[in-house]
CSV table of C-alpha atoms and ligand atoms in Angstrom, one decimal:
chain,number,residue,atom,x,y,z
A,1,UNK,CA,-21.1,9.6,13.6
A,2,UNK,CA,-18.4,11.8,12.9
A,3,UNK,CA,-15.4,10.0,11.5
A,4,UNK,CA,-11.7,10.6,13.5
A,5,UNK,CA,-8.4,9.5,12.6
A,6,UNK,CA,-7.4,5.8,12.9
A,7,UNK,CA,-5.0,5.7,15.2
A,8,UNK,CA,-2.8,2.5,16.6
A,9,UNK,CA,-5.3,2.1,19.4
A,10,UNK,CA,-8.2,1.2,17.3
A,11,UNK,CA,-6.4,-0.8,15.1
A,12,UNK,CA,-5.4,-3.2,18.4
A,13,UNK,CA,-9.0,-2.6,19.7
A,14,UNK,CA,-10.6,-4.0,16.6
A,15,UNK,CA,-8.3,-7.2,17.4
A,16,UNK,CA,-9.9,-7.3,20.9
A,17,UNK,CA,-13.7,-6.5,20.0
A,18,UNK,CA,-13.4,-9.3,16.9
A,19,UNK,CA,-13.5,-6.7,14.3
A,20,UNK,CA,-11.6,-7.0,10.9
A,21,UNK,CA,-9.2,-4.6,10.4
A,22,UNK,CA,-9.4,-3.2,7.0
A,23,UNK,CA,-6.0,-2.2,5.2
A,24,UNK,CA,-5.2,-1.5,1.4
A,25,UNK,CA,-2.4,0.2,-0.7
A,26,UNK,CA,-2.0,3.8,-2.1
A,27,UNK,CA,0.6,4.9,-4.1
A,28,UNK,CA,-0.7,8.4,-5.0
A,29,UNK,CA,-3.2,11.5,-4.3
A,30,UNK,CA,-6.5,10.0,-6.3
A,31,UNK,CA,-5.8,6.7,-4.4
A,32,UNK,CA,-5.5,7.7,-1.6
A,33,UNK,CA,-8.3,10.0,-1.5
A,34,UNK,CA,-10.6,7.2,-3.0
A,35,UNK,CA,-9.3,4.5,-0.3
A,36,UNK,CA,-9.3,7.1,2.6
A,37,UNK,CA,-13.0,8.1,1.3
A,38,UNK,CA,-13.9,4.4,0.8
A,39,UNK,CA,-13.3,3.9,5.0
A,40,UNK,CA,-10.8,1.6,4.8
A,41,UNK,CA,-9.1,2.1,8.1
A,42,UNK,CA,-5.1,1.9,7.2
A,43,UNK,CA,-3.7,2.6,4.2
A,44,UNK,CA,0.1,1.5,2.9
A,45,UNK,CA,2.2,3.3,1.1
A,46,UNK,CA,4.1,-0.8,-0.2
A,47,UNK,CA,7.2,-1.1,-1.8
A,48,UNK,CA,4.4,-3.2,-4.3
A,49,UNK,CA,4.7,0.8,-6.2
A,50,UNK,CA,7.8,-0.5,-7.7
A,51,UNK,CA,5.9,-3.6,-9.9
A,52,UNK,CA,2.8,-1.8,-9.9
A,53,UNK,CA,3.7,1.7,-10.6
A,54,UNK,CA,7.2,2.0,-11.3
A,55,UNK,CA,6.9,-0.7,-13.9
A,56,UNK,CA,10.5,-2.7,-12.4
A,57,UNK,CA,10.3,-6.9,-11.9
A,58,UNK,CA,10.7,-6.7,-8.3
A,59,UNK,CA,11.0,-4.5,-5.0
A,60,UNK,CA,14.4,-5.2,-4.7
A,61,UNK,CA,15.4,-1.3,-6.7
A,62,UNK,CA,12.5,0.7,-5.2
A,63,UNK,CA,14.9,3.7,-3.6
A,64,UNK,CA,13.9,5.4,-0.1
A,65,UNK,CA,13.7,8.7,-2.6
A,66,UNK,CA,10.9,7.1,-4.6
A,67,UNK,CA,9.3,5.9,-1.5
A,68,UNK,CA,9.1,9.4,-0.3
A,69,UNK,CA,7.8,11.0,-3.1
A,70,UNK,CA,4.7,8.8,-3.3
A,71,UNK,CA,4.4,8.4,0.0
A,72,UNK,CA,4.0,12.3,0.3
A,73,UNK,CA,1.5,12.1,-2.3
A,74,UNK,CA,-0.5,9.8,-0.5
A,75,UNK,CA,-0.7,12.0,3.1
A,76,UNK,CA,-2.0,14.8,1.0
A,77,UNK,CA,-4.9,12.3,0.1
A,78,UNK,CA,-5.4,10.9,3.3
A,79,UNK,CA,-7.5,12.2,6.2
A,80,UNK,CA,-8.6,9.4,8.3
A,81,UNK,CA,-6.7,6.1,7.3
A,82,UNK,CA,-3.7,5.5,9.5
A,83,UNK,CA,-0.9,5.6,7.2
A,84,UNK,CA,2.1,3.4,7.3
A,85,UNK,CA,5.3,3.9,4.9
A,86,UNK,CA,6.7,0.7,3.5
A,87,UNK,CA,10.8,0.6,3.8
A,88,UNK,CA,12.3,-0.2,1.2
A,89,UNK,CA,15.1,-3.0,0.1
A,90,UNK,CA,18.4,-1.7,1.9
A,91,UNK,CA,16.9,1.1,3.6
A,92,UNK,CA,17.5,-0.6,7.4
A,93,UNK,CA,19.7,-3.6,6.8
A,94,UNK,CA,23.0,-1.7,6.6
A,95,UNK,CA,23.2,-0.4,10.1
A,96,UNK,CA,20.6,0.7,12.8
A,97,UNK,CA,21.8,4.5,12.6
A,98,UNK,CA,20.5,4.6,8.9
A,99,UNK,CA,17.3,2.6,9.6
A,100,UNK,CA,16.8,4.9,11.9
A,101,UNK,CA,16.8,8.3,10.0
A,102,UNK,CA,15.3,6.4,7.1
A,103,UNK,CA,12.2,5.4,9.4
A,104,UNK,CA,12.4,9.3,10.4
A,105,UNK,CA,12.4,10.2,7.1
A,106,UNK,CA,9.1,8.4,6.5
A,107,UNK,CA,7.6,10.2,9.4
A,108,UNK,CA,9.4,13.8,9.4
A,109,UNK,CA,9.3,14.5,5.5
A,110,UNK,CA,6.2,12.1,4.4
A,111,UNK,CA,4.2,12.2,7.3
A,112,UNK,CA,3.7,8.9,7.7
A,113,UNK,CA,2.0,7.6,11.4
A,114,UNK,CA,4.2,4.3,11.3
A,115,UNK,CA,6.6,2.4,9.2
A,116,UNK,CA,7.1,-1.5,7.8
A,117,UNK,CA,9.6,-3.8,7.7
A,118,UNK,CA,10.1,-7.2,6.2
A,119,UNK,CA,11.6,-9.8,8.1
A,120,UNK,CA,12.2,-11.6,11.8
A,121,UNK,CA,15.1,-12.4,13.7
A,122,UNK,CA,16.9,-10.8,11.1
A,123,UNK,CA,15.7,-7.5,11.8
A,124,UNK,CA,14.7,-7.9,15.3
A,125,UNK,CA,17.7,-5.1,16.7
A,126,UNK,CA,16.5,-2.6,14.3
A,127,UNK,CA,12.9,-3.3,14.8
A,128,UNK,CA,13.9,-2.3,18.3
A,129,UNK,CA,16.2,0.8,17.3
A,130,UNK,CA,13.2,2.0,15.3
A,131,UNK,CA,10.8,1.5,18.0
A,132,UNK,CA,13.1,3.4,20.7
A,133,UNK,CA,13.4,6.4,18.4
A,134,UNK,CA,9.7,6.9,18.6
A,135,UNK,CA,8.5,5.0,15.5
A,136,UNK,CA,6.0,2.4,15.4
A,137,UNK,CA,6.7,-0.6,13.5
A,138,UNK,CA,4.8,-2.9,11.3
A,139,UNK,CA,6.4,-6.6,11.4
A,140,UNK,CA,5.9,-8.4,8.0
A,141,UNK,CA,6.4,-12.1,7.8
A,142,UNK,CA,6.2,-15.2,5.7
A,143,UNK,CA,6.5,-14.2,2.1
A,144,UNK,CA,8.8,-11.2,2.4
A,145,UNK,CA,9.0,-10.0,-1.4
A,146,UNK,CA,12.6,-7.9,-1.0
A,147,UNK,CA,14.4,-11.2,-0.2
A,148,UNK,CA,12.1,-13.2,-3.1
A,149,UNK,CA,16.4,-14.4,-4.4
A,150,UNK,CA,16.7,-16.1,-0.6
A,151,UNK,CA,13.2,-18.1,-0.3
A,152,UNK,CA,13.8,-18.9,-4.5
A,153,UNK,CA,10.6,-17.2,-5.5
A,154,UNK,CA,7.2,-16.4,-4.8
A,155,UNK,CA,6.0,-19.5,-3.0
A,156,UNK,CA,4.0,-20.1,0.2
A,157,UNK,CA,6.1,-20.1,3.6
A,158,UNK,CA,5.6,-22.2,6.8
A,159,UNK,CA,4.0,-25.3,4.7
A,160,UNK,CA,5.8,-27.9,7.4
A,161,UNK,CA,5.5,-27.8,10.9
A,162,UNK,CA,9.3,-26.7,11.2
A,163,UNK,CA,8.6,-24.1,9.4
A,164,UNK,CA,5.2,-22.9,10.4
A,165,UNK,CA,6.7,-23.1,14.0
A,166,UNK,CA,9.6,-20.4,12.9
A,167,UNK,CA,7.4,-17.8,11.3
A,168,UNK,CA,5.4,-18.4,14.8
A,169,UNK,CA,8.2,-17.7,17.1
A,170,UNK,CA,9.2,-14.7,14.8
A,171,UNK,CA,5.7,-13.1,15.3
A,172,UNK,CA,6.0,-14.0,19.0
A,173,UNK,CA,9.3,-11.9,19.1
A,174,UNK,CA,8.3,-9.2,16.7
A,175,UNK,CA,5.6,-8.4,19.3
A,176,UNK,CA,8.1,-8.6,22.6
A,177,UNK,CA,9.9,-6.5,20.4
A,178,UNK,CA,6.8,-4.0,20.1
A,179,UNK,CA,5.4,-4.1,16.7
A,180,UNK,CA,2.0,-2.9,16.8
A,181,UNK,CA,0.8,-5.4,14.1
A,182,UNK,CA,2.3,-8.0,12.1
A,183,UNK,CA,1.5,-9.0,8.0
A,184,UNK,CA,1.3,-12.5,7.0
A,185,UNK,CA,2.1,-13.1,3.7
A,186,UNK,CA,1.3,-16.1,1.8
A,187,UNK,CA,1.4,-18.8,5.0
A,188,UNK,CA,-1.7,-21.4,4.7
A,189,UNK,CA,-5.3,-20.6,6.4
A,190,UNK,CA,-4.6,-22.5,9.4
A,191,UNK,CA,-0.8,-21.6,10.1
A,192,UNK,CA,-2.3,-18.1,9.8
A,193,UNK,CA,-4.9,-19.0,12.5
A,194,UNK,CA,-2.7,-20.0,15.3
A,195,UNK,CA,-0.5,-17.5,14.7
A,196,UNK,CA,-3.3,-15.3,15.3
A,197,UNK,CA,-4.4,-16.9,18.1
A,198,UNK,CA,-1.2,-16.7,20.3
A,199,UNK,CA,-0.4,-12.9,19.5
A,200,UNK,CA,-1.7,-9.8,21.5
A,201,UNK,CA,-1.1,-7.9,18.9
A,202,UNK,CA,-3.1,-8.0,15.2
A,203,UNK,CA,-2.4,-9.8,12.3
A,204,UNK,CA,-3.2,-8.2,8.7
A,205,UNK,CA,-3.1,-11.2,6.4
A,206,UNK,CA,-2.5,-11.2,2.5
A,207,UNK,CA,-2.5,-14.8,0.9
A,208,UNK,CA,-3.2,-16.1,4.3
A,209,UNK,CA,-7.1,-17.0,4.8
A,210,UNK,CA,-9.9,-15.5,6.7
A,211,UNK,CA,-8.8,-16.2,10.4
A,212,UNK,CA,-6.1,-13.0,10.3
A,213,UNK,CA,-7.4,-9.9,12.1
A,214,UNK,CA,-7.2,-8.0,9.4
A,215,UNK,CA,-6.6,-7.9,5.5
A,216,UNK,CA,-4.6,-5.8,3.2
A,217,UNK,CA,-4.7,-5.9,-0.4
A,218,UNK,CA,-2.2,-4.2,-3.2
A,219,UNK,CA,-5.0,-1.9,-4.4
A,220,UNK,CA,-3.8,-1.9,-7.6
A,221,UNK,CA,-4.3,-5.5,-8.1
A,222,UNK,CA,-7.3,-5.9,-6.7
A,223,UNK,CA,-9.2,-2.6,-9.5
A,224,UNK,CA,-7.5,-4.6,-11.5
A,225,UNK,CA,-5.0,-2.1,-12.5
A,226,UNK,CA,-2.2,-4.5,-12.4
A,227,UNK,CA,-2.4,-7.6,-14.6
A,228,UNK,CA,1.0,-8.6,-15.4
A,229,UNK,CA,0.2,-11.1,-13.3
A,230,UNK,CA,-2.5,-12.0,-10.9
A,231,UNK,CA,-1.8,-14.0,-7.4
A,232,UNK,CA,-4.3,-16.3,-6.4
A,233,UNK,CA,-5.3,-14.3,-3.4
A,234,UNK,CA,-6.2,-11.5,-5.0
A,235,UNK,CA,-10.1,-10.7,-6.2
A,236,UNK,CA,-10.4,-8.4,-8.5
A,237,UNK,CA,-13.4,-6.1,-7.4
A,238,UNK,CA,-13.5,-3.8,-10.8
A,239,UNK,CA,-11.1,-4.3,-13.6
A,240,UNK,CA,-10.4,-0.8,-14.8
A,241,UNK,CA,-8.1,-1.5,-17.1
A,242,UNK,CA,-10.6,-2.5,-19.5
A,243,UNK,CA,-12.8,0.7,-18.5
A,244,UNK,CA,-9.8,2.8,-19.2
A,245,UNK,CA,-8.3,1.2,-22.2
A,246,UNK,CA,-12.1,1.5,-23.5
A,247,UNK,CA,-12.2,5.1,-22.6
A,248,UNK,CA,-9.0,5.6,-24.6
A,249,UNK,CA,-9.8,3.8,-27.9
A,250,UNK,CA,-13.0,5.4,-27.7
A,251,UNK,CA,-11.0,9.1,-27.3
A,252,UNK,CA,-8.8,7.8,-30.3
A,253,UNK,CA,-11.5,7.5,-32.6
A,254,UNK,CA,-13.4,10.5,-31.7
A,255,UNK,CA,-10.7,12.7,-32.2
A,256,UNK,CA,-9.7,10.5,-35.9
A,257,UNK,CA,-13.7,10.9,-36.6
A,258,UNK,CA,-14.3,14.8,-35.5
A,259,UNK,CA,-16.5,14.2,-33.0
A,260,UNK,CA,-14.6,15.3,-30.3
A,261,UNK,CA,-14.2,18.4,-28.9
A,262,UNK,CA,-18.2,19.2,-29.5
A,263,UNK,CA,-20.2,22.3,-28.6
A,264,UNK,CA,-20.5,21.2,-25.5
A,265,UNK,CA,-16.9,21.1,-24.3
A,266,UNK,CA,-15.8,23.9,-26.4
A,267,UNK,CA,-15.4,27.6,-25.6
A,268,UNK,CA,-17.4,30.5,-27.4
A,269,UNK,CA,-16.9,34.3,-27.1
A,270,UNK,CA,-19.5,37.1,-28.2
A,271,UNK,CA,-20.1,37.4,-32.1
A,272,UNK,CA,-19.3,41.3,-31.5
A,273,UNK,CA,-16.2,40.6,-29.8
A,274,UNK,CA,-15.1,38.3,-32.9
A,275,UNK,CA,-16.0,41.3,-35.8
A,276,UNK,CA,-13.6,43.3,-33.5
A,277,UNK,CA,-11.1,40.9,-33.7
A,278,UNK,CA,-11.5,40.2,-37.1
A,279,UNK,CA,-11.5,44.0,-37.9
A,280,UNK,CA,-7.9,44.6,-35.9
B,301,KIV,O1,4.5,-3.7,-0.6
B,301,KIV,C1,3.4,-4.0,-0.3
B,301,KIV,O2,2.4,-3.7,-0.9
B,301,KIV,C2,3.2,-5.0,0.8
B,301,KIV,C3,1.9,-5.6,1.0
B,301,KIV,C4,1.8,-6.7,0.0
B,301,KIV,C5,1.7,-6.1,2.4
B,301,KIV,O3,4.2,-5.2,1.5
């Protein structure tokens, strides 16, 4: 069958037909081409680049600028995946004027199809602003990473009924709002489940069990690209750091040993042609 651009449409029909939406990160043009490539149907350009790429401690620095950049990289990679840009820490809490030509900037310049935003009732105007401009939005509650300083770290959200009850009514608004989807971050299986349940719209889970209606992944973690730490949720498929740092060592000593380049990745040119060299 001949493969056609995801679009927001599928995504909400895979909800309905009890399909698992597939989503993972790309940061660059060889990711994105190997995630696009792999079938995976969305593909997000996170603020995750900043610990994973960027090398910083957390998301909080990662500039719109950056988030540009690589997310230009990635539509150059991507063909199919529907690709949503990931705004960063500042970028549409100042006013709804700049969230709103930031958002733009993600579509106009980078050519993203939608963007993200972390957060509920604290972001439900200029979820709205957003969406009225044209732009569809991609809720993201429960862990929210750019306010790690607020919840006092990296810990699992809505673990008492209070609070499992909040996140809920925060989805449930995101969507009257007019998100298209919504990320769960790091909420317990179950919590997960009947948030699930009671939305229209999907749910792409990350640390939050199998009952989401889809699941993303920070790509980088899960190649195992990224090991400065590892969260529980993530599986590592491949480690390629330890293919890679092989591959190097092995290029060290080759080069140390002679060995490398050989004949075979070595230019030659005529014997006649290299007299008349020698002879000028
Ligand atoms: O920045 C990111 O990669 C994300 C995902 C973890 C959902 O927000």
């Amino acid at each position: 069958m001949e493969r056609k651009k995801i679009t927001i449409t599928d995504l909400q029909d895979k909800k309905r037909d009890g399909k698992p939406i597939t989503m993972l990160t790309a940061y660059d043009y060889p990711m994105a081409r190997l995630v696009d490539d792999a079938g995976i149907d969305s593909i997000l350009v996170g603020d995750s680049l900043g610990m994973v790429v960027l090398g910083y401690e957390s998301t909080v620095g990662v500039t719109m600028d950056e988030m540009i950049h690589h997310s230009k990289a990635v539509r150059r990679g991507t063909k199919y995946a529907f690709l949503i840009g990931d705004m960063p820490f500042m970028s549409y809490q100042i006013s709804k004027e700049e969230a709103i030509r930031n958002a733009g900037r993600f579509m106009k310049e980078a050519g993203c199809d939608a963007v993200k935003l972390e957060g509920g009732d604290d972001v439900l105007d200029v979820t709205r602003s957003i969406l009225n401009a044209g732009i569809p939005v991609l809720g993201h509650l429960g862990l929210t990473p750019q306010t790690i300083s607020k919840l006092g770290g990296y810990k699992i959200q809505g673990k008492s009924a209070e609070a499992a009850r909040r996140i809920l009514e925060q989805a449930l608004k995101l969507e009257d709002a007019g998100c298209f989807a919504i990320v769960l971050e790091c909420v317990p299986d179950e919590v997960a489940k009947l948030i699930t349940e009671k939305l229209r719209i999907p749910t792409i889970g990350i640390g939050a069990g199998p009952h989401c209606d889809g699941q993303v992944l920070v790509t980088n973690d899960m190649v195992g690209l990224f090991d400065r730490f590892v969260p529980k949720f993530v599986k590592q498929y491949v480690k390629l750091s330890t293919l890679i740092s092989d591959g190097l060592k092995r290029y060290k000593d080759e080069v140390e040993r002679g060995v490398f380049p050989d004949q075979e990745h070595s230019f030659t040119i005529k014997e006649e042609e290299l007299d008349k060299m020698r002879k000028r």
